[in-house]
GROMACS .gro file of C-alpha atoms in nm:
model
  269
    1UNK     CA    1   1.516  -1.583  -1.841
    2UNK     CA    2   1.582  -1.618  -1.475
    3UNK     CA    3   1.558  -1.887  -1.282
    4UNK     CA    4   1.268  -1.981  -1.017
    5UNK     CA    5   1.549  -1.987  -0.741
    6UNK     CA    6   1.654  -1.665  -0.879
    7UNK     CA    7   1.312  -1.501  -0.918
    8UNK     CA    8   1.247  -1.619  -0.512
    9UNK     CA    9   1.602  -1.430  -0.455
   10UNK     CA   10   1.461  -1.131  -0.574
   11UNK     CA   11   1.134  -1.123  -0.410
   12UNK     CA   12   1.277  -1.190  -0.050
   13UNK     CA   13   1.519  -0.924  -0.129
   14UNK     CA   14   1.234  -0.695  -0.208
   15UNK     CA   15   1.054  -0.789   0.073
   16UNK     CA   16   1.364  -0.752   0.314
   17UNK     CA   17   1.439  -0.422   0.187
   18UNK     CA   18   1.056  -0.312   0.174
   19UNK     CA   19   1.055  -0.383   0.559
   20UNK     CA   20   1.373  -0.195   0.587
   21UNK     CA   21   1.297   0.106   0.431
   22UNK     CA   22   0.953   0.102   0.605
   23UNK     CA   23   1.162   0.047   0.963
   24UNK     CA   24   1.402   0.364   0.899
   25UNK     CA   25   1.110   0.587   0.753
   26UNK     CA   26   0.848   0.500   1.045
   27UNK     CA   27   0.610   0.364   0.748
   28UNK     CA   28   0.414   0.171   0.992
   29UNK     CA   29   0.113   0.118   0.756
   30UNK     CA   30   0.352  -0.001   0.433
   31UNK     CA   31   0.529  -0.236   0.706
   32UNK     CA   32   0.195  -0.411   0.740
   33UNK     CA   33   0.150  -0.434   0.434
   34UNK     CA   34   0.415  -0.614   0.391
   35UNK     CA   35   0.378  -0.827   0.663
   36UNK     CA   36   0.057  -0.917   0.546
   37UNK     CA   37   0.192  -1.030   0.161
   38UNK     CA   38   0.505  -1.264   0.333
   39UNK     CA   39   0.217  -1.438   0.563
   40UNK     CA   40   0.016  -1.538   0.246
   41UNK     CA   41   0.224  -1.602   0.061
   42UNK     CA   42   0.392  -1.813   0.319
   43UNK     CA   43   0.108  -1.973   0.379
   44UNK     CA   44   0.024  -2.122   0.046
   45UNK     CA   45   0.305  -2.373   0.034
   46UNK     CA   46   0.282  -2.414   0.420
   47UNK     CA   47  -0.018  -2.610   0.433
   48UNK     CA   48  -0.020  -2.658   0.025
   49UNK     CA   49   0.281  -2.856   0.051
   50UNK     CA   50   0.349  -2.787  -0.306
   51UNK     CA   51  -0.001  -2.919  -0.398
   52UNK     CA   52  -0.214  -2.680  -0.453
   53UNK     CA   53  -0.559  -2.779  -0.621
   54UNK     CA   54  -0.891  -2.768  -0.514
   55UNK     CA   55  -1.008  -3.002  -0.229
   56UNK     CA   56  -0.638  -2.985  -0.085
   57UNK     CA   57  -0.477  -2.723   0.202
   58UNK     CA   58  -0.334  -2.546  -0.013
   59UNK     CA   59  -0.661  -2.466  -0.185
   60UNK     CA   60  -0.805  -2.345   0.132
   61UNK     CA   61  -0.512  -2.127   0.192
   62UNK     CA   62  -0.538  -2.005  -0.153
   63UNK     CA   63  -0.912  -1.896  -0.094
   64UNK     CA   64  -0.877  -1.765   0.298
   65UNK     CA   65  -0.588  -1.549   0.150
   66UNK     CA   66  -0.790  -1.421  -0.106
   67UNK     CA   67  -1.071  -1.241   0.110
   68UNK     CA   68  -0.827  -1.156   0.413
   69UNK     CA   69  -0.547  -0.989   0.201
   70UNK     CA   70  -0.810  -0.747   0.027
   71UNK     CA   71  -0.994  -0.707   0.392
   72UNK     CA   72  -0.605  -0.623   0.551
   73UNK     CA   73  -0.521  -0.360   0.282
   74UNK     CA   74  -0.856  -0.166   0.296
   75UNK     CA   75  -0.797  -0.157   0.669
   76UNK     CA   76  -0.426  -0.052   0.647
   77UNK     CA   77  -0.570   0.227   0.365
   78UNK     CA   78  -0.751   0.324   0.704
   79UNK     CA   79  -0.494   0.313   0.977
   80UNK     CA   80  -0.340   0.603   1.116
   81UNK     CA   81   0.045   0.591   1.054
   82UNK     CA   82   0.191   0.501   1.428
   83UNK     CA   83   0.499   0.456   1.591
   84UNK     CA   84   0.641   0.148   1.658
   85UNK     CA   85   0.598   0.129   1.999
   86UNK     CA   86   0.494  -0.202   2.172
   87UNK     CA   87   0.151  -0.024   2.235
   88UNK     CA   88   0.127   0.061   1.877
   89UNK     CA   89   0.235  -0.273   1.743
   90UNK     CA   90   0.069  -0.562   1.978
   91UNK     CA   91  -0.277  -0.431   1.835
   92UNK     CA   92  -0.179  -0.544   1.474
   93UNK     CA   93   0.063  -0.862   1.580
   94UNK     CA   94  -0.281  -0.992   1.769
   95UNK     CA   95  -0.484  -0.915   1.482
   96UNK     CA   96  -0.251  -1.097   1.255
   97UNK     CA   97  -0.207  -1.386   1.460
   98UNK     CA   98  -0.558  -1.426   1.507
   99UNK     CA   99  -0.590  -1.435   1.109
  100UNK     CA  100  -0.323  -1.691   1.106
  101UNK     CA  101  -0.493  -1.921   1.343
  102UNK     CA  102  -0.784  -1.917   1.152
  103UNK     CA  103  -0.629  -2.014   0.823
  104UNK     CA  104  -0.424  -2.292   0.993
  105UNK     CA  105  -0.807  -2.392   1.124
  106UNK     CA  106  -0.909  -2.418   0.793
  107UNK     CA  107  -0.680  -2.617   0.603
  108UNK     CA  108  -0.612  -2.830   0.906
  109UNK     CA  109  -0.993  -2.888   0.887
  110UNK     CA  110  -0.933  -2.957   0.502
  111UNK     CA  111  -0.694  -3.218   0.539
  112UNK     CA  112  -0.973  -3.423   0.690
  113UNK     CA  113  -1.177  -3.458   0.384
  114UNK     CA  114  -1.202  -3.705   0.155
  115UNK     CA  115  -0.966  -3.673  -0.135
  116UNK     CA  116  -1.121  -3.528  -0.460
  117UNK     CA  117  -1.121  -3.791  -0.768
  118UNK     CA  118  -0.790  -3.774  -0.940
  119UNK     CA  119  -0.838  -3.524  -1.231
  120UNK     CA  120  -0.969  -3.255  -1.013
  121UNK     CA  121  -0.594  -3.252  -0.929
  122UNK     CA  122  -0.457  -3.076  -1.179
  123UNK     CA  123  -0.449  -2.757  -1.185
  124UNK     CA  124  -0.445  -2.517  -1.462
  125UNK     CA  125  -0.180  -2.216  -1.532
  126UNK     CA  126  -0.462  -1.956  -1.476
  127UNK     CA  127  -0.672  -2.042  -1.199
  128UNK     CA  128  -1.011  -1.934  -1.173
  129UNK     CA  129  -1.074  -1.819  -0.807
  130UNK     CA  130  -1.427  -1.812  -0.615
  131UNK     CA  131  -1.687  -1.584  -0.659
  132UNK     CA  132  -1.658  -1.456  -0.281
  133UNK     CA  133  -1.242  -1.408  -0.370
  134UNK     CA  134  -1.304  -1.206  -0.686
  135UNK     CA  135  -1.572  -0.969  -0.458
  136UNK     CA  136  -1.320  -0.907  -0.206
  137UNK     CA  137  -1.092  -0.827  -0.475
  138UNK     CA  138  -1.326  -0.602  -0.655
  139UNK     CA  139  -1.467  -0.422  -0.341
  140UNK     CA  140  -1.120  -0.334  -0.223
  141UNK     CA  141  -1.003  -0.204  -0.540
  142UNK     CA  142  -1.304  -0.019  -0.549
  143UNK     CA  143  -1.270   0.116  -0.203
  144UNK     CA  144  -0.837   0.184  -0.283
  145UNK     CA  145  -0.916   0.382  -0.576
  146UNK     CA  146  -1.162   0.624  -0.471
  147UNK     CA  147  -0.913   0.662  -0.162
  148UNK     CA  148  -0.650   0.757  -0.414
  149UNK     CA  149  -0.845   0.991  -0.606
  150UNK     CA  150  -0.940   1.225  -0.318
  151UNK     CA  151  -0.613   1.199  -0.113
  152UNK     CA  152  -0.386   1.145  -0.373
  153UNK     CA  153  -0.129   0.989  -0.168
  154UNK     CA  154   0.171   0.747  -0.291
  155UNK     CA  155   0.087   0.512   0.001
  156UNK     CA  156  -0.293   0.502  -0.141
  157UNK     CA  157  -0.169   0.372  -0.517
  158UNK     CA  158   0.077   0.165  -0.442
  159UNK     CA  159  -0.181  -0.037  -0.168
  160UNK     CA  160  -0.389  -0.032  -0.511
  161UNK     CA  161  -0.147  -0.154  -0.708
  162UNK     CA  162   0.017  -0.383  -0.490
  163UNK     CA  163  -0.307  -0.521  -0.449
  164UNK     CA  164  -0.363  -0.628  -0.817
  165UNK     CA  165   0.000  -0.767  -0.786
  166UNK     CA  166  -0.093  -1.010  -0.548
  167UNK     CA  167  -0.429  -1.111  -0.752
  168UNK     CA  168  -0.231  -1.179  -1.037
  169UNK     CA  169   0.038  -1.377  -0.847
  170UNK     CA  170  -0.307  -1.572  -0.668
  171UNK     CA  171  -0.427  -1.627  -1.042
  172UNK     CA  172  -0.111  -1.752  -1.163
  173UNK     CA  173  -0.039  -2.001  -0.872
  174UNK     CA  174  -0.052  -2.299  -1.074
  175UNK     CA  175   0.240  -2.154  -1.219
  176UNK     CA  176   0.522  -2.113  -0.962
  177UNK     CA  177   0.747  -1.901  -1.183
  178UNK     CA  178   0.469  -1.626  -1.311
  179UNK     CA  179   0.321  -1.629  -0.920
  180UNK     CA  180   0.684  -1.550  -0.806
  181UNK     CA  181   0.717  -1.275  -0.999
  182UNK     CA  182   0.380  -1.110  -0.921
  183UNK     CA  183   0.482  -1.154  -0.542
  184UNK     CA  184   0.799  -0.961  -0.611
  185UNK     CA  185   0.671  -0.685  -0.811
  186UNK     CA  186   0.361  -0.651  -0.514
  187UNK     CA  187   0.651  -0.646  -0.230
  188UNK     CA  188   0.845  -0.391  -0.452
  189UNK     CA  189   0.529  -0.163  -0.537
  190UNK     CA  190   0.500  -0.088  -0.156
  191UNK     CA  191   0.886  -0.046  -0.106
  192UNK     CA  192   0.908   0.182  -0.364
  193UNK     CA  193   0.581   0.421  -0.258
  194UNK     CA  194   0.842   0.493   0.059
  195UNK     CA  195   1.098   0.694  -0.186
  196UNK     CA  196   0.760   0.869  -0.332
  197UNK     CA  197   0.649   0.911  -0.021
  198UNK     CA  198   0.997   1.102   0.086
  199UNK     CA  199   1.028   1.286  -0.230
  200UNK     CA  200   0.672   1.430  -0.218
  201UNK     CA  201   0.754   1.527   0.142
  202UNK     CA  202   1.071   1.653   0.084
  203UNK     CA  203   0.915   1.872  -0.231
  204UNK     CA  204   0.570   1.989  -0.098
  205UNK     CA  205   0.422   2.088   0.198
  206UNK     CA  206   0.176   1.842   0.361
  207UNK     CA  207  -0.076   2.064   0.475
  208UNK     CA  208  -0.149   2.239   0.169
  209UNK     CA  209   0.030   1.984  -0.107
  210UNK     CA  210   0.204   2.291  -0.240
  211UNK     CA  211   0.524   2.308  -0.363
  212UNK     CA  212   0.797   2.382  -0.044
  213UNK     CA  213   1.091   2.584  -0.006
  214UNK     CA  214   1.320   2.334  -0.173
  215UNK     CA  215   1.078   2.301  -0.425
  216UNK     CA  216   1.118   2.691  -0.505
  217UNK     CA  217   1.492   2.714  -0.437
  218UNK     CA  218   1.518   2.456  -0.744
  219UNK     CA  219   1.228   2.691  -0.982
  220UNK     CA  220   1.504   2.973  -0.895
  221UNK     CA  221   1.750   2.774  -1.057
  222UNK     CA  222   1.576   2.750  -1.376
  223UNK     CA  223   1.408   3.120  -1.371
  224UNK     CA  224   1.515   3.300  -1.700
  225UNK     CA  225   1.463   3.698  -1.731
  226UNK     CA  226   1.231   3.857  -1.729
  227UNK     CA  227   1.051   3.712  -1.428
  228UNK     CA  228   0.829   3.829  -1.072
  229UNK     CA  229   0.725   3.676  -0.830
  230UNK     CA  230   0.438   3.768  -0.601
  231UNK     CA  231   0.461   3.690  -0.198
  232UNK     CA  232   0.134   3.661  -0.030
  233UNK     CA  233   0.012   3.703   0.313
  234UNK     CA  234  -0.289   3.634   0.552
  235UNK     CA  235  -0.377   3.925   0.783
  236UNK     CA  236  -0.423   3.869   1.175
  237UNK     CA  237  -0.389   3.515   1.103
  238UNK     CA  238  -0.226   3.411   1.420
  239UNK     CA  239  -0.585   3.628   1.572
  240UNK     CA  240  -0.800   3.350   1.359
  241UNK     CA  241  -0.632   3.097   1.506
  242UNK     CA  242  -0.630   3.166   1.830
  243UNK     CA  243  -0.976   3.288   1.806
  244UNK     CA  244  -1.084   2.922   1.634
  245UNK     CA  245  -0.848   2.704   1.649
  246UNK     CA  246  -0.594   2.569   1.489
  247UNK     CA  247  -0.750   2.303   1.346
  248UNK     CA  248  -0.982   2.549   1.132
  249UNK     CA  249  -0.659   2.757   1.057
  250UNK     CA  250  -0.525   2.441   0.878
  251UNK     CA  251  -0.861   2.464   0.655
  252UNK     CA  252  -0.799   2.790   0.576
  253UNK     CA  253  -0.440   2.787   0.470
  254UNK     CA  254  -0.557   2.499   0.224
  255UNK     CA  255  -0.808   2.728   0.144
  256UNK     CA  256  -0.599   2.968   0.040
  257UNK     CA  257  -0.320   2.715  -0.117
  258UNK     CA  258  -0.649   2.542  -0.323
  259UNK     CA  259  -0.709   2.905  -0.467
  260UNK     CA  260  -0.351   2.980  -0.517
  261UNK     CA  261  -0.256   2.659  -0.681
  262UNK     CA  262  -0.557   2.755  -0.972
  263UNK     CA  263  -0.294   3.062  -1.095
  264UNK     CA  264  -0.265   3.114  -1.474
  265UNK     CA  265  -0.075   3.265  -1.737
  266UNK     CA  266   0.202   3.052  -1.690
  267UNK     CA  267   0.257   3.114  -1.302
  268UNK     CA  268   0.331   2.843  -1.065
  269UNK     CA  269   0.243   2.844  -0.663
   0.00000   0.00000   0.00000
């Protein structure tokens, strides 16, 4: 059984290498994400202190986290990936800073209150968050889900995922150890999506989702006689697309791909 120092090792190393792998891939959108997972979770024993039970700061954190992590990742689910540019990264610094603020608001605020009668202090091993927490939670995994099943993207599941991560590590807060670990396997959920990511790019076309050219260079290797295979082509389709666009050429060619990828008798697209 590892240790807590040794569990917080790990997570920091999946969080350094997360932001790493998102840096040298241009994964601005998993970047955020896990930008977004070290704030809260920084946050907790910022203004916790290592006391975290409710009527403290570190309660409030705990609940502000809980409805702006969900509200981050649906919006991340929604960004368009982007460069990172100062024009394309001062949008999302701002946005995150101004999130920041407002949870140091808060538990600043709470530190102001009375203290809550001594047995509300402890807290339990599984801690039972707000209604409003659990919607956000709820809604968003809602929301990541159906995202997944119509684009069926890694980037899509592993926000999912990641996302239940985190609500585990949230429920488990009262214990440091279990919470640690959740945190880790969130941070290393989005890392790894960036090596799914690369493999399904490096094996399929994006446009279409079919299999690519590397993809059928390693089919040849495993072809056993006898075999065919079948090329097909679009007529005048450089005349469609000049006629309307390329942007409806694109629908066509998946189109097409949708049609060809429904092949039977053993056949593969």
């Amino acid at each position: 059984t590892l240790s807590l120092p040794s569990l917080s090792f790990l997570y920091y190393c999946a969080l350094m290498g997360g932001l790493l792998l998102a840096w040298r891939f241009h994964s601005s959108r998993i970047l955020c994400a896990l930008i977004v997972l070290f704030l809260a979770q920084e946050a907790i024993p910022l203004f916790g202190g290592g006391h975290v039970s409710p009527g403290t700061p570190g309660w409030t954190a705990v609940q502000a986290v809980a409805v702006l992590v969900p509200l981050d990742f649906v919006l991340i689910a929604l960004m368009n990936e982007g460069g990172f540019t100062v024009s394309d990264i001062a949008p999302l610094g701002l946005f995150l800073f101004v999130q920041s603020v407002i949870v140091a608001v808060l538990c600043r605020a709470a530190e102001g209150r009375p203290s809550p009668p001594a047995r509300v202090h402890r807290l339990a091993a599984l801690v039972s968050l707000p209604g409003y927490a659990l919607f956000a939670f709820a809604a968003a995994g809602i929301f990541l889900l159906a995202r997944f099943l119509i684009t069926r993207k890694p980037l899509d599941s592993s926000l999912l995922w990641s996302l239940c991560a985190f609500f585990s590590s949230l429920r488990f807060i009262g214990t440091t150890r279990d919470s640690t670990v959740y945190s880790a396997t969130a941070a290393c959920i989005l890392a790894a999506s960036i090596v799914e990511n690369s493999y399904l790019l490096a094996y399929h076309d994006e446009l279409t989702t079919l299999p690519s050219r590397r993809a059928f260079n390693d089919a040849l290797l495993r072809l056993q006689d006898p075999y065919s295979i079948a090329v097909v082509d679009i007529d005048h389709f450089k005349k469609f697309n000049d006629t309307y666009g390329h942007e409806t050429g694109d629908q066509v060619l998946r189109l097409v791909a949708a049609n060809l990828s429904r092949v039977t008798g053993g056949g593969k697209a």
